[in-house]
Short mmCIF file of C-alpha atoms and ligand atoms in Angstrom, two decimals:
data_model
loop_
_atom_site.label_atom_id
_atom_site.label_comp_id
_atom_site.label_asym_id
_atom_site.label_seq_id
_atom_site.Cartn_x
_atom_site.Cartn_y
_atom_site.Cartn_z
CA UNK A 1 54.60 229.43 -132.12
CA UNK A 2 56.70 226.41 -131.32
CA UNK A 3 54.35 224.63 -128.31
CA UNK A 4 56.02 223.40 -125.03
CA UNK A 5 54.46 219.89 -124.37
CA UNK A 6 51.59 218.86 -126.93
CA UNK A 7 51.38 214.62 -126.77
CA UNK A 8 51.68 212.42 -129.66
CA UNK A 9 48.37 211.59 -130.97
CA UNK A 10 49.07 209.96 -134.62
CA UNK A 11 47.44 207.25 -136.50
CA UNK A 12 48.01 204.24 -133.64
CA UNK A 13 46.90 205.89 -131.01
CA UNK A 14 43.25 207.07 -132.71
CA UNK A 15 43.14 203.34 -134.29
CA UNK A 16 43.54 201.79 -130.40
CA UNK A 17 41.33 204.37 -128.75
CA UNK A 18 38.71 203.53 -131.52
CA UNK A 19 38.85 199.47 -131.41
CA UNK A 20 38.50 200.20 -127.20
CA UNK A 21 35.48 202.31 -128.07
CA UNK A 22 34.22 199.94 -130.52
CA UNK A 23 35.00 196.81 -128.17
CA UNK A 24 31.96 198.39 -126.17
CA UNK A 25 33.89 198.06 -122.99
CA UNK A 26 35.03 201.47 -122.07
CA UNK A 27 35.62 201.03 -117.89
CA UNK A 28 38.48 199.30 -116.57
CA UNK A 29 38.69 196.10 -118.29
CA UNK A 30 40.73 194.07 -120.92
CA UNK A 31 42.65 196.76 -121.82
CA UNK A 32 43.62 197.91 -118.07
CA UNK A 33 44.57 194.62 -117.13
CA UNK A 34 46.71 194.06 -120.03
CA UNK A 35 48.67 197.39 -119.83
CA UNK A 36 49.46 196.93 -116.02
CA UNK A 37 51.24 193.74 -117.26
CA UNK A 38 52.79 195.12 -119.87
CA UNK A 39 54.12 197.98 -117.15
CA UNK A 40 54.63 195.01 -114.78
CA UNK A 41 57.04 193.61 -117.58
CA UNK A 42 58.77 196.75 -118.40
CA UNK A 43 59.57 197.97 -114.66
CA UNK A 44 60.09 194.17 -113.67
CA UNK A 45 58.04 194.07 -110.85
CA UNK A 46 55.81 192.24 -108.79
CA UNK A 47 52.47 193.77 -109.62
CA UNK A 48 50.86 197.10 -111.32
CA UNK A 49 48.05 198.32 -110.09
CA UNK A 50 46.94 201.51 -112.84
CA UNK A 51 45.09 204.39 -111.01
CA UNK A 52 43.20 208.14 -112.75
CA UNK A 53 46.28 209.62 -112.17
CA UNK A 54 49.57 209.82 -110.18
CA UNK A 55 48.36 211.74 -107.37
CA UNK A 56 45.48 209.41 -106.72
CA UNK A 57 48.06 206.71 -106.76
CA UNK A 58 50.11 208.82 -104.48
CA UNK A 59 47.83 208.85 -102.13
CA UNK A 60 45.93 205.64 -102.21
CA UNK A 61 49.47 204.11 -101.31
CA UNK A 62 50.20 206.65 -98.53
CA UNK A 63 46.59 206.01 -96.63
CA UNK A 64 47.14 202.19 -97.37
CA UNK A 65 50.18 202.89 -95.06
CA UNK A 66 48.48 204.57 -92.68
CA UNK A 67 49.49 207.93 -93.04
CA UNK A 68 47.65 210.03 -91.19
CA UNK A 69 47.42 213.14 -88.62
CA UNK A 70 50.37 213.52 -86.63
CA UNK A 71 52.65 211.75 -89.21
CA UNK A 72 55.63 213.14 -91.32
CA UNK A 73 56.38 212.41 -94.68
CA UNK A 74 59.81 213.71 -96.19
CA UNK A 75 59.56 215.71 -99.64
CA UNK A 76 62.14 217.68 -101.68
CA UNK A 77 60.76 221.66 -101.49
CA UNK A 78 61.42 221.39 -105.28
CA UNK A 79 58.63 219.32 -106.99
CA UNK A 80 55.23 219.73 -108.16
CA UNK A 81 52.19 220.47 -105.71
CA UNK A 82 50.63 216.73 -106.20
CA UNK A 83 53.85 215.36 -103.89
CA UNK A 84 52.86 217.26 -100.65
CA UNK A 85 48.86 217.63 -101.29
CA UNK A 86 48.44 213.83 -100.85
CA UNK A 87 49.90 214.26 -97.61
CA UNK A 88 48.00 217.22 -96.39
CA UNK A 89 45.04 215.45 -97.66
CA UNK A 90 45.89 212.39 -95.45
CA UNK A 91 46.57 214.84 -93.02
CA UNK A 92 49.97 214.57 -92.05
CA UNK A 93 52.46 217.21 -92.50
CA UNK A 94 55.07 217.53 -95.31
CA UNK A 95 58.94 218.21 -93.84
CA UNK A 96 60.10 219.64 -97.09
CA UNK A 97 64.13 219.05 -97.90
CA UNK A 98 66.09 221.08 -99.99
CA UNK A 99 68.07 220.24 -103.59
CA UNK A 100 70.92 219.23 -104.76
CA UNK A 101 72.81 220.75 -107.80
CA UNK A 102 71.10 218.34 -109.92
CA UNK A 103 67.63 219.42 -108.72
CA UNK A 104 66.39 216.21 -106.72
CA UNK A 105 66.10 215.46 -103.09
CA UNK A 106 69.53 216.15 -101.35
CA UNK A 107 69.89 213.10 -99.90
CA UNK A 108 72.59 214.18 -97.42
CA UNK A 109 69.56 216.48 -95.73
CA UNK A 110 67.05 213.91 -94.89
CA UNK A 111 68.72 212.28 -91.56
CA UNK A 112 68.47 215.47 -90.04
CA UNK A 113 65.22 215.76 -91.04
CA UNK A 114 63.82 212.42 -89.56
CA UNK A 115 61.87 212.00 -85.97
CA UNK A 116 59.89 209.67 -84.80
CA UNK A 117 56.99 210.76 -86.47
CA UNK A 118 58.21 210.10 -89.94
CA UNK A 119 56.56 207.53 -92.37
CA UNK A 120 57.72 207.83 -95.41
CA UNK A 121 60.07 209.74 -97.82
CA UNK A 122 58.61 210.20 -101.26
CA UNK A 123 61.70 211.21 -103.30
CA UNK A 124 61.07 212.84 -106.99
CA UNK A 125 63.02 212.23 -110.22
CA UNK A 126 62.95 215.67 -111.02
CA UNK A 127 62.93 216.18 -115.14
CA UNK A 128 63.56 212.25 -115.06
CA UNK A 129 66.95 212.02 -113.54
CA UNK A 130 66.96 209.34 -111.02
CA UNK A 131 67.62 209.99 -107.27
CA UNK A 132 69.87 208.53 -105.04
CA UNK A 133 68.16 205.46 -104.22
CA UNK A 134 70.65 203.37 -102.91
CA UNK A 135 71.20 206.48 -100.43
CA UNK A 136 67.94 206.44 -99.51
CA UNK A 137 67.41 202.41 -98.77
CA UNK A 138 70.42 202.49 -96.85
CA UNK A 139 69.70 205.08 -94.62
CA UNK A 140 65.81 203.65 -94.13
CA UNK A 141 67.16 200.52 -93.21
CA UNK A 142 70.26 201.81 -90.55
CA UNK A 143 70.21 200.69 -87.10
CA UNK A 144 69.54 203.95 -85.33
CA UNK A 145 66.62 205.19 -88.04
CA UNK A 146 65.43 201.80 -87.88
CA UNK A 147 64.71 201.84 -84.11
CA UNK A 148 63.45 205.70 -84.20
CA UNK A 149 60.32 204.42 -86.62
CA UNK A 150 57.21 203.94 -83.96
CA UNK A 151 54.90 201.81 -86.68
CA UNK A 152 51.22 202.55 -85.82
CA UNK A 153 49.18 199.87 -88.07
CA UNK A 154 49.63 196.44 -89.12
CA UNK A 155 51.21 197.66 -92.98
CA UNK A 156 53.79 199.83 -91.14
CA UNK A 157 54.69 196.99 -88.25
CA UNK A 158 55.28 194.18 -91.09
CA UNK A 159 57.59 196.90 -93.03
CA UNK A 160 59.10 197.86 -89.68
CA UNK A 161 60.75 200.91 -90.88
CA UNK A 162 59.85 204.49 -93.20
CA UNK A 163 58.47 203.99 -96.86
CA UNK A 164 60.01 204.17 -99.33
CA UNK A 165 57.39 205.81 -101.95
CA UNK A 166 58.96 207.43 -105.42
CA UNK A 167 57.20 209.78 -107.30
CA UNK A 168 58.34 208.82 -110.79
CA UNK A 169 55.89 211.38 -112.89
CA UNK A 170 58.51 212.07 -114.94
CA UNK A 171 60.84 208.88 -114.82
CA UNK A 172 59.31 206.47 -116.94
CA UNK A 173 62.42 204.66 -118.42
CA UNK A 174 64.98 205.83 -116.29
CA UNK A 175 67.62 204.01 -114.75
CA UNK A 176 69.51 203.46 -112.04
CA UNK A 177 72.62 201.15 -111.43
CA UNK A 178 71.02 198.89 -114.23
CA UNK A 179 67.68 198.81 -112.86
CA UNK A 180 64.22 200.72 -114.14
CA UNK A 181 62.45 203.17 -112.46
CA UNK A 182 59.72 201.28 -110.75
CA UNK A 183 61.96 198.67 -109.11
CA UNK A 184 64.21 201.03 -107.02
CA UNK A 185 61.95 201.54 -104.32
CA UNK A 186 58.93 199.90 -102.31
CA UNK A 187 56.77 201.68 -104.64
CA UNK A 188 56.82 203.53 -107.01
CA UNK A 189 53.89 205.84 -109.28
CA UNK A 190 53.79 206.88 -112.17
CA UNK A 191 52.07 209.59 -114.51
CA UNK A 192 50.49 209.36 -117.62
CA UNK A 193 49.10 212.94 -117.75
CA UNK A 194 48.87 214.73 -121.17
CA UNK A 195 52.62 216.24 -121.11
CA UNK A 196 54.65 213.48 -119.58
CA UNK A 197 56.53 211.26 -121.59
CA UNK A 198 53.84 208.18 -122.07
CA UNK A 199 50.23 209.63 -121.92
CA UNK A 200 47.11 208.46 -121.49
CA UNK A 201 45.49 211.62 -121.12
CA UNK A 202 45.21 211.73 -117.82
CA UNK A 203 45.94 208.34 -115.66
CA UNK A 204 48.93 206.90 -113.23
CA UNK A 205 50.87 203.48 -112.13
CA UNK A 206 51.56 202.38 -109.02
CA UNK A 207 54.82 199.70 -109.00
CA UNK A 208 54.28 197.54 -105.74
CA UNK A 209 57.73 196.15 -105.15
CA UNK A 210 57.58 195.35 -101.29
CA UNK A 211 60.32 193.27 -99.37
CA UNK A 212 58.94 190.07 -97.70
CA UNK A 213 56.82 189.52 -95.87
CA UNK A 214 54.62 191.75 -98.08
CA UNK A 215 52.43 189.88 -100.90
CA UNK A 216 52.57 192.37 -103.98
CA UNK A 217 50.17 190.08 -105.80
CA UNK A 218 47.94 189.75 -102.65
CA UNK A 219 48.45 193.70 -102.21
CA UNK A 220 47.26 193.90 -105.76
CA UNK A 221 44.31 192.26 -105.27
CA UNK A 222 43.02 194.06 -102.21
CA UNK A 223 44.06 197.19 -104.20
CA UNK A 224 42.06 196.54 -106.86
CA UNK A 225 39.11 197.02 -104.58
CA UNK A 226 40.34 199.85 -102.71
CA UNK A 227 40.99 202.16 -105.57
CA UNK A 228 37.29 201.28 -106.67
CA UNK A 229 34.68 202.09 -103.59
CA UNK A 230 35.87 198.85 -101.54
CA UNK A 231 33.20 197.30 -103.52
CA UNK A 232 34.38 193.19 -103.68
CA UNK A 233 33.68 192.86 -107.66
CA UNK A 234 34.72 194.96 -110.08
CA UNK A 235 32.36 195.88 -113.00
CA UNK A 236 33.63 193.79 -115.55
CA UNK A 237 33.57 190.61 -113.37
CA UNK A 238 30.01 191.23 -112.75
CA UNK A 239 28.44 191.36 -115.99
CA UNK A 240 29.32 187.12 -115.56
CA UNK A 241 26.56 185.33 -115.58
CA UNK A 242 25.01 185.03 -112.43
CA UNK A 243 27.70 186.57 -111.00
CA UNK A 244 26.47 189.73 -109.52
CA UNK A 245 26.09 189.35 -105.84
CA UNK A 246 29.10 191.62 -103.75
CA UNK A 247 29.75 193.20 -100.50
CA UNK A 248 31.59 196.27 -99.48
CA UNK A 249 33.55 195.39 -96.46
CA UNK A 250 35.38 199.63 -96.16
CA UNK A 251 35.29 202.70 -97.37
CA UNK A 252 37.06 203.04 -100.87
CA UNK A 253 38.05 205.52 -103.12
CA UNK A 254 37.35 205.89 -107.01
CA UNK A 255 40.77 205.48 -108.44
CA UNK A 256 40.31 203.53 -111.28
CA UNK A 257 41.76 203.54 -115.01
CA UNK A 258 39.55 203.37 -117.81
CA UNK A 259 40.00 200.98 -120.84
CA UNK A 260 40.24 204.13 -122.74
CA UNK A 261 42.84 205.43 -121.47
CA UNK A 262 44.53 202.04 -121.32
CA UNK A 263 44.48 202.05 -124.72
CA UNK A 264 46.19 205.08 -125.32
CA UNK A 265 48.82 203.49 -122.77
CA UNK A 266 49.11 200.13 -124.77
CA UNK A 267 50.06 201.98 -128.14
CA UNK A 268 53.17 203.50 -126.89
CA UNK A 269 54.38 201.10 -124.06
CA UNK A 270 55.19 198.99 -127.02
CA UNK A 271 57.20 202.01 -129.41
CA UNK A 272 58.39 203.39 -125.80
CA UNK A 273 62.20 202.84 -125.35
CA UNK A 274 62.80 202.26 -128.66
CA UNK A 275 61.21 205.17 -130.44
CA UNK A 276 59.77 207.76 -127.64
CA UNK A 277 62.98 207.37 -125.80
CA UNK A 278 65.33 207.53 -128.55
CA UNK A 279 63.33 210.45 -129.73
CA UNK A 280 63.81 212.56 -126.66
CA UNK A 281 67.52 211.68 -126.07
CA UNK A 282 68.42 213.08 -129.72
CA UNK A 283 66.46 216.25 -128.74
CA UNK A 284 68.15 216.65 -125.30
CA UNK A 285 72.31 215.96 -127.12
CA UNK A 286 70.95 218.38 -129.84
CA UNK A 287 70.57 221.15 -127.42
CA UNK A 288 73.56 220.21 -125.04
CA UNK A 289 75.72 220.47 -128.45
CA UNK A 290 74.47 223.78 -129.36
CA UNK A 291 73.85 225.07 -126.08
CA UNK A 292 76.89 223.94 -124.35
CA UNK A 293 79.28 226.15 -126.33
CA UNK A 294 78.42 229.20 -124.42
CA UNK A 295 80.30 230.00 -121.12
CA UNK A 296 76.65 230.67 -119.35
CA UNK A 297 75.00 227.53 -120.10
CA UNK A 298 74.77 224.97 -117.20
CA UNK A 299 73.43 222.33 -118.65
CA UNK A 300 71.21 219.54 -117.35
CA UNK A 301 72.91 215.89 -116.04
CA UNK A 302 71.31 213.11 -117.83
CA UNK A 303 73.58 210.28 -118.73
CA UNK A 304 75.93 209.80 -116.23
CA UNK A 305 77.72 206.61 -114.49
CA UNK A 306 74.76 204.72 -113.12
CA UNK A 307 72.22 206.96 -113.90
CA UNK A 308 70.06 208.01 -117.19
CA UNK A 309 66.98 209.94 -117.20
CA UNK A 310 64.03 209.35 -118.97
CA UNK A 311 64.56 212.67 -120.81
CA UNK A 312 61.40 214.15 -119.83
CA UNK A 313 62.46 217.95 -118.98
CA UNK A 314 65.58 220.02 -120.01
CA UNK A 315 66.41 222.17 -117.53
CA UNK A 316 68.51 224.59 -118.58
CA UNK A 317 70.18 227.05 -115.75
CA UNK A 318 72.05 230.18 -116.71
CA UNK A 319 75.18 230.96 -114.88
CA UNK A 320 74.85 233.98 -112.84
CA UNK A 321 72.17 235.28 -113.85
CA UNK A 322 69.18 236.51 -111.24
CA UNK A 323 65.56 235.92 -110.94
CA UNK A 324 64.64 238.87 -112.37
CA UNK A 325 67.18 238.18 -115.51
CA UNK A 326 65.57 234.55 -115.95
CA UNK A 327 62.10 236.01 -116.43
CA UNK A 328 63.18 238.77 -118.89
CA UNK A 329 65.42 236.13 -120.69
CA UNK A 330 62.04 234.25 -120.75
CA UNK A 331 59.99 237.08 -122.16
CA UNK A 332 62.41 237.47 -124.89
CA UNK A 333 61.93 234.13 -125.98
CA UNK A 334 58.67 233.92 -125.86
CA UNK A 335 58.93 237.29 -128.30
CA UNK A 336 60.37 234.98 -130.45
CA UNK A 337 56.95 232.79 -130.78
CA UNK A 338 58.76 229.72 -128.67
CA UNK A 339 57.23 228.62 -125.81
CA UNK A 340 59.16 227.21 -122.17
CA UNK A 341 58.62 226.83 -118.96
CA UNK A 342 59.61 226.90 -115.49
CA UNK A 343 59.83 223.50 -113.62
CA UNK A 344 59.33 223.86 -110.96
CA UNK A 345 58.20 227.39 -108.57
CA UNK A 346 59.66 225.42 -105.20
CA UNK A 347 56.41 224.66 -102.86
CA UNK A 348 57.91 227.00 -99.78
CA UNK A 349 57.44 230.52 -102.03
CA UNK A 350 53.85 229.35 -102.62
CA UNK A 351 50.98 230.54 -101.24
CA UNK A 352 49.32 227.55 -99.82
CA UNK A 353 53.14 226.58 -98.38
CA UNK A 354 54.24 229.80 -97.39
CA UNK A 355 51.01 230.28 -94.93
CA UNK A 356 51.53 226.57 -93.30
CA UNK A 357 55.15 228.91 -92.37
CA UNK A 358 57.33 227.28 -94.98
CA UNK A 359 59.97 229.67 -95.74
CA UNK A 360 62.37 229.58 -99.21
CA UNK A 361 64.98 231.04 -97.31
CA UNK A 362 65.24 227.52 -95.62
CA UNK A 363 66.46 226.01 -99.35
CA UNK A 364 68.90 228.43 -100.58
CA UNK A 365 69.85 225.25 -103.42
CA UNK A 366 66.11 224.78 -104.34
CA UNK A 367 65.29 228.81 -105.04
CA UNK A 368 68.97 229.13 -106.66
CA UNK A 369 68.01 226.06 -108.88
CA UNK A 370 65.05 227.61 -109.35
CA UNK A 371 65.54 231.74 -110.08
CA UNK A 372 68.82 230.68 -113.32
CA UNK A 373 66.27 227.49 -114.74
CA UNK A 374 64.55 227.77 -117.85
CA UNK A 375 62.92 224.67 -119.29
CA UNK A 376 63.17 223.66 -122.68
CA UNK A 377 60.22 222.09 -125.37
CA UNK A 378 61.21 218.33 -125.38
CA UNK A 379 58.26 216.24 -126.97
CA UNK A 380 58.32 213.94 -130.21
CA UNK A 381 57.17 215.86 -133.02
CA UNK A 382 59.76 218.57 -132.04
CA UNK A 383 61.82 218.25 -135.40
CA UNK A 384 65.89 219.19 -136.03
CA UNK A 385 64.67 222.00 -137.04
CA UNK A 386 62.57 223.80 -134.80
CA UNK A 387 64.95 222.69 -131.98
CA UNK A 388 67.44 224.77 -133.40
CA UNK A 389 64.90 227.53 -133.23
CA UNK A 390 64.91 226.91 -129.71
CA UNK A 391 68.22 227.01 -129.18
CA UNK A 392 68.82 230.29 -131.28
CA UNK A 393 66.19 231.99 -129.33
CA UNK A 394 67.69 231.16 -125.90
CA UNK A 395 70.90 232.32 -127.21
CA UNK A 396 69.84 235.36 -128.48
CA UNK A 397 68.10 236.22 -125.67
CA UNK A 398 69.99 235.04 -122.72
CA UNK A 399 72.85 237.05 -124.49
CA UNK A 400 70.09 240.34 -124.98
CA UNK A 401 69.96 240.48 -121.11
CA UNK A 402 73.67 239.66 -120.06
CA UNK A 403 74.81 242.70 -122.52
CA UNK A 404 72.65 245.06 -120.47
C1 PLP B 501 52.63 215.56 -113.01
C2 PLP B 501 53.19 215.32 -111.67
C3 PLP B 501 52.47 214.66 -110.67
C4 PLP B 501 51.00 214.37 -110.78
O1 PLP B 501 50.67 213.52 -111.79
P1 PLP B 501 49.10 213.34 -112.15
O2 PLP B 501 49.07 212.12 -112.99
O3 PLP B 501 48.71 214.59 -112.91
O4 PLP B 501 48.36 213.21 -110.90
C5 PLP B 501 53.10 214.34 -109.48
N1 PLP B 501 54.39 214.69 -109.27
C6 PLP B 501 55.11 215.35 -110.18
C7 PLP B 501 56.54 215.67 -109.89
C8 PLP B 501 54.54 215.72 -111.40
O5 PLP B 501 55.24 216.43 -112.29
#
């Protein structure tokens, strides 16, 4: 069986994990700090502040806003649950937007979609492909969405407009216009969980890049505390000798990264562009070559003027094909002992969703996106080889169901 997503775990990675084992240190410590400045290098921003995961840095950032009951926080319908549980956890309420052909956020849709009650717009680089973010910053900063923002705490009256937050799971690497994922937006989060691109088992990033007057180093600081209990010292700083007095001044959460992990993160931030990345761009031009000679393919955007993904998901869509169709074709390759996937089942057509009254009939792009989409093993010990198994066993299937 030919695995979807299993992470790279050679030689390095054990030898790193081991010397942060053996270093006796095994909270956040050396090893955290010096992998948030080694992501603080790579996105070329400000300050990193590494969290357990994306959705805790998700919402860490959205309560540090101020996000709360009442508020509305703009999300494409087609993304992953973690985008719209952080709000519902802050208690606001999600105002889900539909897709665009190339599966993100259709930017065109969001105006409409802002009121006065809307804080922030957390746009997703679906698969890796980066949004329209110069879209996006342009229309948070015009005149007449400008003056329809009513800020309601101190964070949201210095930024005097909505947030920009960008769920980057999956865009490690990309870019836009030049610049990285991570620097596009006022901040951005990534994830390190076991089948994105960089791994660290399970663990996140959050990129602060806010205009002036914001202090991302300051914000760093104070977020550093935050993400661990509120408590003024972290546990590393007091093990110094008599240095053990603090205070807890509010209520924090317990979003830190361990050194662990951090290790894991430092062994392939280093072999990232130039191995992982090259890696997964060879995979995703192998099937676009073999693929792309069949009339029913529609394949995937991912290098295109101003924009490359981070190749994290192929997304394959068949041509006029129907829901139904997509699952057999699916069931006939998995006959074929190779596994894929489905990113993603759009959040209005599930249950949670669909009871809060979200209907998919509201995002005719996002289910058609959706019911022809078929995602593809891309992961780097996938060899030449068995992606041309792949390949043949979407082929053979897709063209099983479209002779029947
Ligand atoms: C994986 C994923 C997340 C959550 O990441 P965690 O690190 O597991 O919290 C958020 N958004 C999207 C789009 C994802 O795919």
């Amino acid at each position: 069986m030919i695995p979807f997503s299993p992470p790279r775990i050679d030689q390095k990675i054990i030898d790193e994990v081991t010397a942060a084992l053996k270093s006796g240190w095994i909270t956040t410590g050396p090893r955290t700090k010096l992998f948030e400045n080694k992501l603080k290098e790579y996105a070329d921003v400000p300050a990193v502040l590494c969290t357990s995961s994306a959705t805790a840095g998700l919402e860490l950032m959205l309560r540090w806003y101020g996000v709360k009951e009442g508020d509305e926080v703009i999300v494409p319908a087609y993304t992953y649950c973690a985008t719209a549980n952080v709000i519902l956890h802050c208690g606001a309420t999600p105002v889900f937007i539909d897709s665009g052909e190339d599966f993100n956020i259709s930017v065109k849709e969001i105006e409409k979609a802002i009121t006065e009650k809307t804080k922030v717009i957390i746009p997703v680089d679906l698969a890796g492909f980066p949004c329209c973010y110069d879209y996006i910053k342009e229309l948070v900063n015009r005149k007449n969405i400008v003056d329809k923002f009513v800020p309601a705490t101190i964070e949201q009256k210095k930024l005097g407009r909505i947030m920009v937050l960008s769920d980057a799971a999956h865009s490690l690497g990309g870019v836009y216009k030049g610049k990285k994922v991570g620097s596009l937006a006022d901040i951005t989060v990534y994830s390190f969980h076991a089948v994105k691109n960089l791994t660290t088992a399970e663990g996140g990033a959050v990129c602060l890049n806010l205009p002036e007057p914001f202090n991302n180093t300051e914000l760093y600081k104070k977020l550093c505390i935050i993400s661990l209990h509120g408590q003024s010292k972290d546990a590393l700083s007091k093990l110094e000798i008599g240095n053990w007095k603090y205070d807890v001044k509010e209520v924090g959460y317990k979003y830190n990264m361990t050194d662990i992990q951090a290790a894991m993160g430092l062994a392939e931030i280093e072999r990232y562009d130039d191995d992982m990345l090259v890696k997964r761009k060879q995979i995703f031009d192998k099937y676009s070559e073999m693929l792309g000679k069949h009339t029913w393919a529609q394949l995937p955007e991912y290098e295109i003027k101003n924009k490359t993904s981070s190749y994290h998901a192929f997304l394959l869509r068949i041509k006029n094909i129907n829901e139904d169709q997509r699952d057999e074709i699916i069931s006939k390759i998995f006959a074929q002992e190779v596994s894929v996937n489905v990113h993603f089942i759009p959040l209005p057509m599930l249950s949670l969703y669909k009871g809060m009254g979200f209907d998919i009939k509201n995002y005719p792009v996002a289910y058609d996106n959706f019911s022809r989409e078929i995602s593809l093993p891309v992961y780097y010990d996938l060899t030449d080889a068995m992606v041309e198994t792949v390949a043949n066993a979407v082929i053979s299937a897709v063209e099983k169901v479209l002779s029947t």
